[in-house]
Amino acid sequence: MFKVNTRFPLLSSLYGRIFAIFWLTLLLVLIGVVIGPNFDPRSRHNIAAEHLTKMTQIAAYITGKYSERDNLKKTLKEISHRAHRHDENLDLFFTTPTGEILDKPRELRGRKKALLNFLTLSDNPELPQQKLYGRTMMAGPFDIVIAHETVYMYVGRYWKKPPPFILRILDKPGQLLLVTMLVSTPFLLWLAWALSQPARRLQKAAERVAKGQFEKDKDLEKGPREFRKTGQSFNQMVGSLNTMISGQQRLLSDISHELRSPLTRLRMATALATRKQGESAELSRIDMEADRLEQMISELLELSRIQVNSHQEREKTDAYSLWFDILEDAKFEAEHLNKVLTYSDLKETPIFGNPNLLMSAVENVIRNAIKYGNDVVTVNINDTGKTLTIIVDDNGEGVPEDELQDIFKPFYRVSTARDRSSGGTGLGLAITESAIYQHNGTIIASRSPLGGLRMTITLPIE
């Protein structure tokens, strides 16, 4: 069985819809231009049935009453006078079958051009017609007999009705343009909606991916053909990312197992050697380096997990719940080190993210300030309405200006303070930066007014 495509192929594409709406608008305007003149009383056309019947009755009445008279001109004047007296907006004109005007009343002076023109257009009493000249509607001819002679009767009536709306539009280009715009507006709105809906869905999907939510969205594969293709490619990309992340997770698990196993055997061997030979500087050095290597492996795996899994556990929380206990613990720890830590008031500012990562990132920065500051550490937390800014200052030795951007690189240490004797691995700030970036935030290092290092963290408010 063949599958029948019930959708019109031209309208399934974006360019096809734009093209179709453009020509549909022009077609509607063209139809109005072509059909409009048919309703124009200024054009010659057949008399409406009800008016034709009335005029035919008038012609029959005149024939029946005046056909036996003797004086034609006198009878014509009498008929015209009575018709005008009966209806001041009505005038009757009479001609011979050859088109010669028989009666020239005073009213003809203002309508002579209209009558003469109409005589050339309509001279068949079998098919009487009408045409508007200014405010005068001419109709006829009607075959009548007066004073034993055959004459043609034409009816002139004052036209009170305004021109039809469509004709007033066609007569004025400005109004025609305005109506064209109004007619095309619904189609253009529909086109704008058809374009914006898939674009908005694609935007929201991209924002979700930017936040680390690698989820396919079947709605992306709807709409015009170009957007459907883009949505399919986007979902394929998300699927490839998920496959890559799964592979990386397996690789991290394997690395963790393969690295920790020999490290565990090394530490067991060191412990046995110490039991047999006693303490020595060499064995202590091996044990210290093993501890450092284990810490480095743990932090390296933590960094990788942050970059891969941070989107999996996100929730709505607030600044007070995240960092109040951390600040209190840091203040207590600083006091035991004979240092002073102060922080500004915490508010319940809403934040969406991974609570563990956000707490770990800020705690890492604060503990670094306590560790490398001399005796003063300040933490200022400001809510600007759209972002939350956390500024941590210390009065330590600080970081040289040319190395401020490098301290976030993995394994990078500043020679003045972050050397191997400090016990650091050079991964703490890299982990912090990755956690902040995973939440669409920023972290910047600069010189502190206190003389040491200033760390500025900015996070979006939910």
Coordinates of C-alpha atoms in Angstrom, one line a residue:
M1 CA 0.0 0.0 0.0
F2 CA 1.2 3.5 -0.9
K3 CA 1.1 6.1 1.8
V4 CA -0.8 9.2 0.6
N5 CA 0.5 12.5 1.8
T6 CA -2.6 14.5 2.7
R7 CA -0.6 17.7 3.5
F8 CA 0.0 20.1 0.7
P9 CA 3.8 20.0 0.1
L10 CA 4.1 23.7 -0.6
L11 CA 2.6 24.7 2.7
S12 CA 4.7 22.3 4.6
S13 CA 7.8 24.4 4.1
L14 CA 8.6 27.8 5.4
Y15 CA 9.4 29.4 2.1
G16 CA 6.2 27.9 0.6
R17 CA 4.0 29.5 3.4
I18 CA 5.6 32.9 2.8
F19 CA 5.1 32.6 -0.9
A20 CA 1.5 31.4 -0.6
I21 CA 0.5 34.2 1.8
F22 CA 2.1 36.8 -0.4
W23 CA 0.2 35.6 -3.5
L24 CA -3.1 35.0 -1.6
T25 CA -3.0 38.6 -0.5
L26 CA -2.5 39.8 -4.0
L27 CA -5.2 37.5 -5.3
L28 CA -7.7 38.9 -2.8
V29 CA -6.9 42.4 -3.9
L30 CA -7.1 41.4 -7.6
I31 CA -10.5 39.8 -7.0
G32 CA -11.7 43.0 -5.4
V33 CA -10.4 45.1 -8.3
V34 CA -12.0 42.9 -10.9
I35 CA -15.4 42.3 -9.2
G36 CA -15.7 45.8 -7.7
P37 CA -16.7 47.5 -11.0
N38 CA -19.6 45.1 -11.4
F39 CA -21.2 46.9 -8.4
D40 CA -20.3 50.4 -9.7
P41 CA -23.4 52.3 -10.6
R42 CA -21.1 54.5 -12.8
S43 CA -20.7 51.5 -15.1
R44 CA -23.5 50.6 -17.6
H45 CA -25.4 47.6 -16.4
N46 CA -28.9 46.1 -16.3
I47 CA -31.6 47.6 -14.3
A48 CA -32.6 45.9 -11.1
A49 CA -35.8 43.8 -11.5
E50 CA -38.0 45.8 -9.1
H51 CA -37.0 49.1 -10.7
L52 CA -37.3 47.7 -14.2
T53 CA -40.9 46.5 -13.4
K54 CA -41.8 49.9 -12.0
M55 CA -40.4 51.8 -15.1
T56 CA -42.1 49.4 -17.5
Q57 CA -45.4 50.1 -15.8
I58 CA -44.8 53.8 -16.1
A59 CA -44.1 53.4 -19.8
A60 CA -47.3 51.3 -20.3
Y61 CA -49.3 53.9 -18.4
I62 CA -48.0 56.7 -20.6
T63 CA -48.7 54.7 -23.8
G64 CA -52.2 53.9 -22.7
K65 CA -53.1 57.4 -21.7
Y66 CA -51.4 59.5 -24.3
S67 CA -51.2 57.4 -27.4
E68 CA -54.3 58.9 -29.0
R69 CA -53.3 62.6 -28.5
D70 CA -52.8 64.8 -31.5
N71 CA -49.9 67.2 -30.6
L72 CA -46.7 65.3 -29.8
K73 CA -44.6 68.2 -28.4
K74 CA -47.4 69.6 -26.2
T75 CA -48.1 66.1 -24.9
L76 CA -44.4 65.5 -24.1
K77 CA -44.2 68.7 -22.1
E78 CA -47.4 67.8 -20.2
I79 CA -46.0 64.4 -19.4
S80 CA -42.6 65.8 -18.2
H81 CA -44.4 68.5 -16.1
R82 CA -46.6 66.0 -14.4
A83 CA -43.7 63.6 -13.7
H84 CA -41.6 66.3 -12.2
R85 CA -44.5 67.6 -10.1
H86 CA -45.2 64.1 -8.9
D87 CA -41.5 63.5 -8.0
E88 CA -39.1 66.5 -8.1
N89 CA -36.2 64.1 -8.2
L90 CA -37.6 62.4 -11.4
D91 CA -37.2 63.7 -14.9
L92 CA -38.4 62.0 -18.2
F93 CA -36.6 62.5 -21.5
F94 CA -37.9 61.5 -24.9
T95 CA -36.1 60.8 -28.2
T96 CA -36.9 59.4 -31.5
P97 CA -35.8 55.8 -32.3
T98 CA -32.9 57.4 -34.2
G99 CA -31.7 59.3 -31.1
E100 CA -33.0 62.8 -31.7
I101 CA -34.1 64.6 -28.5
L102 CA -37.7 65.6 -28.8
D103 CA -38.3 67.5 -25.6
K104 CA -35.7 69.8 -24.0
P105 CA -36.9 70.9 -20.6
R106 CA -35.0 73.3 -18.4
E107 CA -33.6 70.4 -16.4
L108 CA -31.8 69.1 -19.4
R109 CA -29.2 71.9 -19.4
G110 CA -27.4 70.4 -16.4
R111 CA -27.8 66.8 -17.7
K112 CA -27.2 67.2 -21.4
K113 CA -23.8 65.6 -21.5
A114 CA -25.0 62.7 -19.4
L115 CA -28.1 62.2 -21.6
L116 CA -26.1 62.4 -24.8
N117 CA -23.5 60.0 -23.6
F118 CA -26.1 57.5 -22.3
L119 CA -27.9 57.7 -25.7
T120 CA -24.8 56.3 -27.4
L121 CA -24.5 53.5 -24.8
S122 CA -28.1 52.3 -24.5
D123 CA -30.5 52.5 -27.5
N124 CA -32.2 49.2 -27.3
P125 CA -35.6 49.1 -25.7
E126 CA -35.5 45.4 -25.5
L127 CA -32.6 45.7 -23.1
P128 CA -32.9 48.9 -21.0
Q129 CA -29.9 49.7 -18.9
Q130 CA -28.8 52.3 -16.4
K131 CA -25.7 54.3 -15.6
L132 CA -24.7 56.9 -13.0
Y133 CA -23.5 60.3 -14.0
G134 CA -22.4 62.2 -10.9
R135 CA -25.6 62.4 -8.9
T136 CA -28.0 61.5 -11.8
M137 CA -28.9 58.0 -12.6
M138 CA -29.9 57.6 -16.2
A139 CA -32.1 54.6 -17.2
G140 CA -33.7 53.4 -20.5
P141 CA -34.8 53.4 -23.2
F142 CA -38.4 52.3 -22.9
D143 CA -40.5 52.0 -26.0
I144 CA -43.8 54.0 -25.8
V145 CA -46.4 55.5 -28.2
I146 CA -47.4 59.1 -27.8
A147 CA -49.7 60.9 -30.3
H148 CA -49.6 58.0 -32.6
E149 CA -45.8 58.1 -32.8
T150 CA -43.2 55.7 -31.4
V151 CA -40.7 57.4 -29.1
Y152 CA -38.1 56.2 -26.6
M153 CA -38.4 57.3 -23.0
Y154 CA -35.3 57.8 -20.7
V155 CA -35.6 58.3 -16.9
G156 CA -33.3 60.5 -15.0
R157 CA -33.4 60.3 -11.2
Y158 CA -31.4 62.1 -8.5
W159 CA -29.1 59.5 -6.9
K160 CA -29.0 59.9 -3.1
K161 CA -27.0 56.8 -2.2
P162 CA -23.2 57.2 -1.5
P163 CA -20.9 55.2 -3.7
P164 CA -20.3 51.6 -2.5
F165 CA -17.5 51.1 0.0
I166 CA -15.4 49.1 -2.3
L167 CA -15.5 51.7 -5.0
R168 CA -14.5 54.5 -2.6
I169 CA -11.5 52.3 -1.7
L170 CA -10.6 51.7 -5.3
D171 CA -10.9 55.4 -6.1
K172 CA -8.3 56.3 -3.5
P173 CA -4.9 54.6 -3.6
G174 CA -4.2 55.4 0.1
Q175 CA -7.4 53.7 1.3
L176 CA -6.7 50.8 -1.1
L177 CA -3.3 50.3 0.5
L178 CA -4.7 50.5 4.0
V179 CA -7.4 47.9 3.2
T180 CA -4.7 45.7 1.6
M181 CA -2.7 45.9 4.8
L182 CA -5.8 45.1 6.9
V183 CA -6.7 42.1 4.7
S184 CA -3.2 40.8 4.8
T185 CA -2.8 41.3 8.6
P186 CA -4.5 38.0 9.7
F187 CA -2.5 36.0 7.2
L188 CA 0.7 37.7 8.3
L189 CA -0.2 37.2 12.0
W190 CA -0.7 33.5 11.2
L191 CA 2.6 33.4 9.4
A192 CA 4.3 35.1 12.3
W193 CA 2.7 32.6 14.7
A194 CA 3.8 29.7 12.5
L195 CA 7.3 31.0 12.5
S196 CA 7.5 32.0 16.2
Q197 CA 6.1 28.8 17.7
P198 CA 8.7 26.4 16.5
A199 CA 11.4 29.0 17.0
R200 CA 10.3 29.5 20.6
R201 CA 10.2 25.8 21.2
L202 CA 13.7 25.5 19.9
Q203 CA 14.8 28.4 22.1
K204 CA 13.4 26.8 25.2
A205 CA 15.0 23.5 24.3
A206 CA 18.4 25.2 23.8
E207 CA 18.0 26.9 27.2
R208 CA 17.3 23.6 28.8
V209 CA 20.4 22.1 27.2
A210 CA 22.4 25.2 28.3
K211 CA 21.3 24.4 31.9
G212 CA 22.5 20.8 31.5
Q213 CA 19.0 19.2 30.9
F214 CA 19.8 16.9 28.0
E215 CA 16.2 15.8 27.1
K216 CA 14.7 15.2 23.7
D217 CA 11.6 17.2 22.8
K218 CA 9.3 15.7 20.2
D219 CA 7.4 19.0 19.8
L220 CA 10.6 20.3 18.0
E221 CA 9.7 18.1 15.1
K222 CA 6.5 19.9 14.4
G223 CA 5.8 23.0 12.2
P224 CA 7.3 24.0 8.9
R225 CA 9.7 21.5 7.2
E226 CA 12.8 23.6 7.9
F227 CA 12.0 23.7 11.6
R228 CA 11.1 20.0 11.7
K229 CA 14.5 19.2 10.2
T230 CA 16.2 21.5 12.7
G231 CA 14.3 19.9 15.5
Q232 CA 15.2 16.4 14.4
S233 CA 18.9 17.4 14.2
F234 CA 18.6 19.0 17.7
N235 CA 17.1 15.8 19.2
Q236 CA 19.8 13.8 17.5
M237 CA 22.4 16.1 19.0
V238 CA 20.9 15.7 22.5
G239 CA 20.8 11.9 22.0
S240 CA 24.5 11.9 21.0
L241 CA 25.3 14.0 24.0
N242 CA 23.5 11.6 26.3
T243 CA 25.4 8.7 24.7
M244 CA 28.7 10.5 25.1
I245 CA 27.9 11.4 28.8
S246 CA 27.0 7.8 29.5
G247 CA 30.3 6.7 28.0
Q248 CA 32.1 9.2 30.0
Q249 CA 30.4 8.1 33.2
R250 CA 31.4 4.5 32.5
L251 CA 35.0 5.7 31.7
L252 CA 35.1 7.6 35.0
S253 CA 33.9 4.6 36.9
D254 CA 36.6 2.4 35.3
I255 CA 39.3 5.1 35.9
S256 CA 38.3 5.3 39.6
H257 CA 38.5 1.6 40.0
E258 CA 41.8 1.2 38.1
L259 CA 43.5 4.0 39.8
R260 CA 42.4 3.3 43.4
S261 CA 43.2 -0.4 43.2
P262 CA 47.0 0.0 42.7
L263 CA 46.9 3.0 45.1
T264 CA 45.4 0.8 47.8
R265 CA 48.0 -1.9 47.2
L266 CA 50.7 0.8 47.4
R267 CA 49.5 2.1 50.8
M268 CA 49.2 -1.5 52.1
A269 CA 52.8 -2.2 51.1
T270 CA 53.9 1.0 52.7
A271 CA 52.1 0.1 55.9
L272 CA 53.8 -3.4 55.9
A273 CA 57.2 -1.9 55.3
T274 CA 56.7 0.6 58.1
R275 CA 55.7 -2.3 60.5
K276 CA 58.8 -4.3 59.5
Q277 CA 61.4 -1.6 59.3
G278 CA 59.9 1.1 61.4
E279 CA 59.3 4.8 60.6
S280 CA 61.6 6.4 58.0
A281 CA 61.6 9.7 56.0
E282 CA 61.3 7.8 52.7
L283 CA 58.3 5.7 53.8
S284 CA 56.6 8.9 55.3
R285 CA 57.2 10.6 52.0
I286 CA 55.7 7.8 50.0
D287 CA 52.6 7.7 52.3
M288 CA 52.2 11.5 52.0
E289 CA 52.4 11.4 48.3
A290 CA 49.9 8.5 48.2
D291 CA 47.5 10.5 50.3
R292 CA 47.9 13.5 47.9
L293 CA 47.4 11.2 44.9
E294 CA 44.2 9.8 46.4
Q295 CA 42.9 13.3 47.1
M296 CA 43.8 14.3 43.6
I297 CA 42.0 11.4 42.1
S298 CA 38.9 12.1 44.3
E299 CA 38.9 15.8 43.3
L300 CA 39.5 15.0 39.6
L301 CA 36.6 12.5 39.6
E302 CA 34.5 15.1 41.4
L303 CA 35.3 17.7 38.7
S304 CA 34.3 15.3 36.0
R305 CA 31.1 14.3 37.7
I306 CA 30.2 18.0 38.1
Q307 CA 30.7 18.6 34.4
V308 CA 28.6 15.5 33.5
N309 CA 25.9 15.0 36.1
S310 CA 25.1 18.4 37.6
H311 CA 21.8 18.7 35.8
Q312 CA 20.4 15.5 37.3
E313 CA 19.6 16.8 40.8
R314 CA 18.2 20.3 40.6
E315 CA 15.6 21.9 42.7
K316 CA 14.2 25.2 43.8
T317 CA 15.9 26.5 47.0
D318 CA 17.0 29.8 48.5
A319 CA 20.3 31.5 49.5
Y320 CA 19.5 31.3 53.3
S321 CA 19.0 27.5 53.3
L322 CA 22.1 27.0 51.1
W323 CA 24.8 29.0 52.9
F324 CA 23.8 30.1 56.4
D325 CA 25.1 27.0 58.1
I326 CA 28.3 27.1 56.0
L327 CA 28.9 30.7 57.0
E328 CA 28.4 30.0 60.6
D329 CA 30.7 27.0 60.5
A330 CA 33.3 29.1 58.7
K331 CA 33.0 31.9 61.2
F332 CA 33.6 29.3 64.0
E333 CA 36.6 27.8 62.2
A334 CA 38.1 31.3 61.6
E335 CA 37.9 32.1 65.3
H336 CA 39.9 29.0 66.2
L337 CA 42.5 30.2 63.8
N338 CA 42.5 33.6 65.5
K339 CA 41.0 35.2 62.4
V340 CA 37.8 37.2 62.0
L341 CA 35.1 36.4 59.4
T342 CA 32.1 38.6 58.9
Y343 CA 29.2 38.3 56.5
S344 CA 26.2 40.3 55.5
D345 CA 22.6 39.3 56.2
L346 CA 21.3 36.4 54.2
K347 CA 17.9 36.6 52.6
E348 CA 15.6 33.8 51.2
T349 CA 16.6 34.7 47.6
P350 CA 15.2 32.0 45.3
I351 CA 17.7 29.9 43.4
F352 CA 17.3 26.9 41.1
G353 CA 20.1 24.4 40.9
N354 CA 22.0 21.5 42.5
P355 CA 22.1 22.4 46.2
N356 CA 25.2 20.3 46.9
L357 CA 27.2 21.9 44.1
L358 CA 26.2 25.4 45.1
M359 CA 27.1 24.8 48.7
S360 CA 30.4 23.2 47.8
A361 CA 31.4 26.0 45.4
V362 CA 30.8 28.8 47.9
E363 CA 32.3 26.8 50.8
N364 CA 35.4 26.2 48.8
V365 CA 35.9 29.9 48.1
I366 CA 35.3 30.9 51.8
R367 CA 37.7 28.2 53.2
N368 CA 40.4 29.3 50.7
A369 CA 40.0 32.8 52.0
I370 CA 40.3 31.6 55.6
K371 CA 43.3 29.5 54.7
Y372 CA 45.3 32.1 52.8
G373 CA 44.0 35.3 54.5
N374 CA 46.1 36.7 57.3
D375 CA 43.4 37.5 59.9
V376 CA 40.4 39.2 58.1
V377 CA 37.8 37.6 55.8
T378 CA 34.6 39.3 54.6
V379 CA 31.6 37.9 52.8
N380 CA 29.1 40.2 51.2
I381 CA 25.9 38.8 49.6
N382 CA 23.8 41.2 47.5
D383 CA 20.5 40.7 45.7
T384 CA 20.2 42.9 42.6
G385 CA 16.8 41.7 41.6
K386 CA 18.0 39.5 38.7
T387 CA 21.2 38.2 40.1
L388 CA 22.7 37.2 43.4
T389 CA 26.3 38.4 44.0
I390 CA 28.6 36.8 46.5
I391 CA 31.9 38.7 47.2
V392 CA 34.6 37.1 49.4
D393 CA 37.6 39.2 50.4
D394 CA 40.7 38.3 52.4
N395 CA 43.8 40.3 53.5
G396 CA 46.4 37.6 52.5
E397 CA 49.2 37.8 50.0
G398 CA 46.8 37.7 47.1
V399 CA 47.5 36.6 43.5
P400 CA 49.6 38.5 41.0
E401 CA 47.6 40.3 38.4
D402 CA 48.9 38.3 35.5
E403 CA 47.8 35.0 37.1
L404 CA 44.3 35.9 38.2
Q405 CA 42.7 34.2 35.1
D406 CA 44.9 31.1 35.5
I407 CA 44.0 30.1 39.0
F408 CA 40.8 28.4 37.7
K409 CA 42.8 26.0 35.5
P410 CA 43.1 22.4 36.8
F411 CA 46.3 21.7 38.6
Y412 CA 47.4 25.4 38.5
R413 CA 49.2 26.7 41.6
V414 CA 50.3 30.2 42.4
S415 CA 53.9 30.1 43.5
T416 CA 53.4 32.7 46.2
A417 CA 50.9 30.8 48.2
R418 CA 49.5 27.7 46.5
D419 CA 52.6 25.5 46.3
R420 CA 52.9 21.9 47.2
S421 CA 53.8 22.6 50.8
S422 CA 50.2 24.0 51.2
G423 CA 48.9 20.5 50.5
G424 CA 46.6 21.7 47.6
T425 CA 46.1 19.8 44.4
G426 CA 45.1 22.8 42.2
L427 CA 41.6 21.4 41.5
G428 CA 39.5 23.2 44.1
L429 CA 38.9 26.4 42.1
A430 CA 38.5 24.4 38.9
I431 CA 35.7 22.5 40.6
T432 CA 34.2 25.7 41.9
E433 CA 34.2 27.4 38.5
S434 CA 32.7 24.4 36.8
A435 CA 29.9 24.2 39.4
I436 CA 29.1 28.0 39.0
Y437 CA 29.2 27.7 35.2
Q438 CA 26.8 24.8 35.3
H439 CA 24.3 27.1 37.0
N440 CA 24.7 29.9 34.3
G441 CA 26.8 32.0 36.7
T442 CA 30.2 33.5 36.7
I443 CA 33.2 33.6 39.1
I444 CA 35.9 36.3 38.8
A445 CA 39.1 36.8 40.7
S446 CA 40.5 40.2 41.3
R447 CA 42.6 42.2 43.8
S448 CA 40.8 42.9 47.1
P449 CA 40.6 46.3 48.8
L450 CA 41.9 44.4 51.9
G451 CA 45.1 43.6 50.1
G452 CA 44.5 40.0 49.3
L453 CA 42.2 38.2 46.8
R454 CA 38.6 39.0 46.0
M455 CA 36.4 36.3 44.5
T456 CA 33.1 37.5 43.0
I457 CA 30.4 34.9 42.3
T458 CA 27.3 35.9 40.3
L459 CA 24.3 33.6 40.1
P460 CA 20.9 34.1 38.3
I461 CA 17.9 34.5 40.6
E462 CA 15.0 32.0 39.8

